mmCIF file with all atom_site columns, C-alpha atoms in Angstrom:
data_model
loop_
_atom_site.group_PDB
_atom_site.id
_atom_site.type_symbol
_atom_site.label_atom_id
_atom_site.label_alt_id
_atom_site.label_comp_id
_atom_site.label_asym_id
_atom_site.label_entity_id
_atom_site.label_seq_id
_atom_site.pdbx_PDB_ins_code
_atom_site.Cartn_x
_atom_site.Cartn_y
_atom_site.Cartn_z
_atom_site.occupancy
_atom_site.B_iso_or_equiv
_atom_site.pdbx_formal_charge
_atom_site.auth_seq_id
_atom_site.auth_comp_id
_atom_site.auth_asym_id
_atom_site.auth_atom_id
_atom_site.pdbx_PDB_model_num
ATOM 1  C CA . MET A 1 1  ? 182.682 116.181 352.728 1.00 96.00 ? 1  MET A CA 1
ATOM 2  C CA . ASN A 1 2  ? 183.075 113.139 350.509 1.00 97.00 ? 2  ASN A CA 1
ATOM 3  C CA . ILE A 1 3  ? 180.900 110.026 350.763 1.00 96.00 ? 3  ILE A CA 1
ATOM 4  C CA . GLN A 1 4  ? 183.468 108.024 352.735 1.00 97.00 ? 4  GLN A CA 1
ATOM 5  C CA . GLU A 1 5  ? 183.824 110.728 355.383 1.00 98.00 ? 5  GLU A CA 1
ATOM 6  C CA . ALA A 1 6  ? 180.043 111.177 355.617 1.00 97.00 ? 6  ALA A CA 1
ATOM 7  C CA . ALA A 1 7  ? 179.399 107.427 355.880 1.00 96.00 ? 7  ALA A CA 1
ATOM 8  C CA . ARG A 1 8  ? 181.977 107.026 358.635 1.00 97.00 ? 8  ARG A CA 1
ATOM 9  C CA . GLN A 1 9  ? 180.635 109.963 360.671 1.00 98.00 ? 9  GLN A CA 1
ATOM 10 C CA . ALA A 1 10 ? 176.967 109.011 360.184 1.00 98.00 ? 10 ALA A CA 1
ATOM 11 C CA . ALA A 1 11 ? 177.628 105.403 361.224 1.00 96.00 ? 11 ALA A CA 1
ATOM 12 C CA . GLU A 1 12 ? 179.632 106.423 364.303 1.00 97.00 ? 12 GLU A CA 1
ATOM 13 C CA . GLU A 1 13 ? 176.941 108.882 365.391 1.00 97.00 ? 13 GLU A CA 1
ATOM 14 C CA . LYS A 1 14 ? 174.006 106.607 364.380 1.00 95.00 ? 14 LYS A CA 1
ATOM 15 C CA . ARG A 1 15 ? 172.658 109.347 362.104 1.00 95.00 ? 15 ARG A CA 1
ATOM 16 C CA . PHE A 1 16 ? 171.877 109.738 358.412 1.00 92.00 ? 16 PHE A CA 1
ATOM 17 C CA . MET A 1 17 ? 173.722 111.286 355.506 1.00 93.00 ? 17 MET A CA 1
ATOM 18 C CA . THR A 1 18 ? 172.501 113.182 352.476 1.00 92.00 ? 18 THR A CA 1
ATOM 19 C CA . ARG A 1 19 ? 173.793 115.400 349.719 1.00 90.00 ? 19 ARG A CA 1
ATOM 20 C CA . ARG A 1 20 ? 173.546 119.120 350.371 1.00 87.00 ? 20 ARG A CA 1
ATOM 21 C CA . ASN A 1 21 ? 172.345 119.579 346.783 1.00 77.00 ? 21 ASN A CA 1
ATOM 22 C CA . SER A 1 22 ? 169.794 116.761 346.801 1.00 69.00 ? 22 SER A CA 1
ATOM 23 C CA . ALA A 1 23 ? 166.700 118.509 345.429 1.00 60.00 ? 23 ALA A CA 1
ATOM 24 C CA . GLU A 1 24 ? 166.611 116.201 342.402 1.00 59.00 ? 24 GLU A CA 1
ATOM 25 C CA . LEU A 1 25 ? 166.781 113.002 344.482 1.00 62.00 ? 25 LEU A CA 1
ATOM 26 C CA . GLU A 1 26 ? 163.620 111.066 345.358 1.00 60.00 ? 26 GLU A CA 1
ATOM 27 C CA . TYR A 1 27 ? 165.249 109.346 348.327 1.00 62.00 ? 27 TYR A CA 1
ATOM 28 C CA . LYS A 1 28 ? 167.500 111.716 350.213 1.00 78.00 ? 28 LYS A CA 1
ATOM 29 C CA . LYS A 1 29 ? 168.306 110.275 353.622 1.00 87.00 ? 29 LYS A CA 1
ATOM 30 C CA . VAL A 1 30 ? 170.792 107.363 353.758 1.00 90.00 ? 30 VAL A CA 1
ATOM 31 C CA . LYS A 1 31 ? 171.438 105.249 356.880 1.00 90.00 ? 31 LYS A CA 1
ATOM 32 C CA . PRO A 1 32 ? 174.867 103.688 356.248 1.00 90.00 ? 32 PRO A CA 1
ATOM 33 C CA . GLN A 1 33 ? 175.215 100.248 357.831 1.00 87.00 ? 33 GLN A CA 1
ATOM 34 C CA . ASN A 1 34 ? 176.317 96.671  357.253 1.00 87.00 ? 34 ASN A CA 1
ATOM 35 C CA . GLY A 1 35 ? 174.160 93.614  357.733 1.00 80.00 ? 35 GLY A CA 1
ATOM 36 C CA . ALA A 1 36 ? 171.253 92.100  355.853 1.00 79.00 ? 36 ALA A CA 1
ATOM 37 C CA . THR A 1 37 ? 169.516 95.403  355.150 1.00 76.00 ? 37 THR A CA 1
ATOM 38 C CA . ARG A 1 38 ? 172.658 97.222  353.968 1.00 82.00 ? 38 ARG A CA 1
ATOM 39 C CA . CYS A 1 39 ? 172.150 100.959 353.536 1.00 85.00 ? 39 CYS A CA 1
ATOM 40 C CA . LEU A 1 40 ? 168.575 102.029 354.204 1.00 84.00 ? 40 LEU A CA 1
ATOM 41 C CA . VAL A 1 41 ? 167.268 105.001 352.259 1.00 85.00 ? 41 VAL A CA 1
ATOM 42 C CA . TYR A 1 42 ? 164.378 107.293 353.213 1.00 85.00 ? 42 TYR A CA 1
ATOM 43 C CA . ARG A 1 43 ? 162.696 110.397 351.961 1.00 77.00 ? 43 ARG A CA 1
ATOM 44 C CA . LEU A 1 44 ? 163.478 113.418 354.121 1.00 72.00 ? 44 LEU A CA 1
ATOM 45 C CA . ASP A 1 45 ? 159.968 113.181 355.621 1.00 71.00 ? 45 ASP A CA 1
ATOM 46 C CA . GLY A 1 46 ? 160.867 109.695 356.927 1.00 67.00 ? 46 GLY A CA 1
ATOM 47 C CA . LEU A 1 47 ? 158.363 107.809 354.765 1.00 69.00 ? 47 LEU A CA 1
ATOM 48 C CA . ASP A 1 48 ? 158.926 104.970 352.301 1.00 71.00 ? 48 ASP A CA 1
ATOM 49 C CA . GLY A 1 49 ? 162.222 103.495 353.408 1.00 73.00 ? 49 GLY A CA 1
ATOM 50 C CA . VAL A 1 50 ? 163.879 101.151 350.913 1.00 75.00 ? 50 VAL A CA 1
ATOM 51 C CA . ARG A 1 51 ? 166.798 98.711  351.137 1.00 71.00 ? 51 ARG A CA 1
ATOM 52 C CA . ALA A 1 52 ? 169.932 98.427  349.114 1.00 70.00 ? 52 ALA A CA 1
ATOM 53 C CA . TRP A 1 53 ? 170.725 101.925 347.922 1.00 76.00 ? 53 TRP A CA 1
ATOM 54 C CA . LEU A 1 54 ? 172.399 102.088 344.499 1.00 81.00 ? 54 LEU A CA 1
ATOM 55 C CA . PRO A 1 55 ? 174.443 105.297 344.305 1.00 86.00 ? 55 PRO A CA 1
ATOM 56 C CA . SER A 1 56 ? 175.183 106.964 340.993 1.00 86.00 ? 56 SER A CA 1
ATOM 57 C CA . LEU A 1 57 ? 178.665 107.900 339.825 1.00 93.00 ? 57 LEU A CA 1
ATOM 58 C CA . ASN A 1 58 ? 177.784 111.509 340.666 1.00 89.00 ? 58 ASN A CA 1
ATOM 59 C CA . ASP A 1 59 ? 176.920 110.448 344.235 1.00 89.00 ? 59 ASP A CA 1
ATOM 60 C CA . LEU A 1 60 ? 180.223 108.621 344.622 1.00 93.00 ? 60 LEU A CA 1
ATOM 61 C CA . GLN A 1 61 ? 182.289 111.530 343.311 1.00 95.00 ? 61 GLN A CA 1
ATOM 62 C CA . ALA A 1 62 ? 180.412 114.339 345.089 1.00 93.00 ? 62 ALA A CA 1
ATOM 63 C CA . ASP A 1 63 ? 181.948 116.376 347.884 1.00 95.00 ? 63 ASP A CA 1
ATOM 64 C CA . ASP A 1 64 ? 178.683 117.876 349.156 1.00 93.00 ? 64 ASP A CA 1
ATOM 65 C CA . TRP A 1 65 ? 177.721 115.082 351.577 1.00 94.00 ? 65 TRP A CA 1
ATOM 66 C CA . ILE A 1 66 ? 176.502 116.134 355.038 1.00 94.00 ? 66 ILE A CA 1
ATOM 67 C CA . VAL A 1 67 ? 175.371 114.265 358.166 1.00 95.00 ? 67 VAL A CA 1
ATOM 68 C CA . ILE A 1 68 ? 171.812 114.885 359.404 1.00 91.00 ? 68 ILE A CA 1
ATOM 69 C CA . ASP A 1 69 ? 169.307 113.571 361.982 1.00 88.00 ? 69 ASP A CA 1
#
């Protein structure tokens, strides 16, 4: 799915989103949300969360987004 569809579903279900082909990404698990912390980003192992995710053009154009726990 595209990023808009994944963000909507992940937010509604209070889950995370990632790219299916995310092996090259350091931070792979995105928690889409509004508010002071914006989108929180984690490694798949749950460690080292960071604020304010900055997606690349490739991320924005990709259609391989999925929703995960």
